[in-house]
C-alpha cells in the first residue's frame, strides 16, 4: 500500500515507522529539510522537502496513485486543506489530524464539506481513555470485549483472593478454561509470561467463553461502585484538559482545572460550564493544599511537560488520592512510571498511531480491535492460507513478548490456547498486543520481521 504522510513531527514519524514495519511504501513530506534528512537516514522512506499545500507538489508525487494520505502538521487548517486537495486530486483515502475544540464541534460538517474520509484527534483520543477509566473503570457488565462466544473481563485480583501470589502457570487450576492475557500493575499494562506471579492489587484481563466469564463477573464486579466519582482535579488546561473537564462535568463530577496561563484561563472559563478554573501554578504545593487536593477522588496531570506531569502525579499519590493519571509522551519514561505507583500513564502518540494504523489497514486483516487502558490493543484476525504460523504449536512460535494469543474461534468451537495449541486455516484469532511496541505487532501481522504472520 502506498501512503503519503505530511508532517514529520513525533506523530508523523511514529506512523511512518509503524507503516514501514507493516511493509507499506511511505512518502514523507515536510518543509523542514533537516528533519527529513534525519528521518531518511534512519528509515527506508521517500522524503519530499516541499509545502504540500501547493497542489503541484501533490501532483508531482503522483497522489492519484496513492492509497492513503495522512496530514499531521502542527496546524489543523493546513491538515484539513491538504487532505481535501489530495482527495480532489484522486487519492483513494485521506486522514487529517484535527485538535481544536472549535473544529470538533462541527467535525461532521468539515468532513462532508471537504470530502475527508477520517479525522483523528490525539487529545480527544486520550481523553476518552481517561474518561473510561475514571467513569467506568473499564468494567462493563459483560466484560470490555466480546466477539462471538468469547469475552474478556477486567477485575482487581483482591476480588478473587485465591489468585493472589499465584504463578501464571497455575492460573488454569483455579479458573479452568480461562487465560490471563494482561496484567495492569502500578499503572502499566504487561503481557504475562510463565515466570510471572499475580500480585495483590493487580488488575487482571481474563479471556474465556461468555457464560463462564459472566459467572466470574458476578463474583468480582461491584455494582454501583464506579458511579461514585465526585471530585476531580485536572492540572493543565490545554486541549486534553479542556475535553476531559467537559466530559467529566457532563458526567456529573465537580471539576477543578489549574492553569498558569491567564488568557487560557479566560478561554476555559468562558467555554466550560460548571467547571472551576483556577489561575495558578500546579507545582505550587501550597496552592494544591488550599484547593484540597487530598479530598479529590481523582487527579489528572495534562500539562505540556512530561516531567511536570510525573512530578504532580507522584505528589497527588503521596497525598492519598485514589486515582492518579498522567499524560506522558516519552516512551523512555515507561519503566520509571511503573515504579511510581501512578494508577495509569497514557501516551497520546501511541493511542493515535494505533487508531491511524487500523484505519489504514481497514478490515482486510483486522476484523475488530479495542484499546485496553490506552496501553494495549485486543484485536481479531482471520487465519488465512498464506500465514506461516499455521499448524505449529504456539510454544514453538517464539512469539514477541509484546503479543499474546488470547483465544481462537474455530467453527462453532472456542479454544482457550496453551502451548500445544495450533492455529489452523480460517480460525478467527484473538490476540492482545502492547501499543508501546506497535511496530513489532505490525511486523508480526504482516510478516516483515523474523517472525511474521504471512509467508
Tab-separated table of C-alpha atoms in Angstrom, residues 242 263-273 275 277:
chain	number	residue	atom	x	y	z
A	242	UNK	CA	-10.468	21.049	28.205
A	263	UNK	CA	-5.515	34.036	28.788
A	264	UNK	CA	-6.068	30.298	28.661
A	265	UNK	CA	-7.946	30.505	31.959
A	266	UNK	CA	-10.261	33.086	30.426
A	267	UNK	CA	-10.905	30.816	27.450
A	268	UNK	CA	-11.626	27.836	29.704
A	269	UNK	CA	-13.957	29.785	31.973
A	270	UNK	CA	-15.980	31.099	29.019
A	271	UNK	CA	-16.219	27.767	27.185
A	272	UNK	CA	-16.825	25.312	30.031
A	273	UNK	CA	-19.979	25.079	32.111
A	275	UNK	CA	-16.130	23.801	35.897
A	277	UNK	CA	-10.977	27.304	36.608
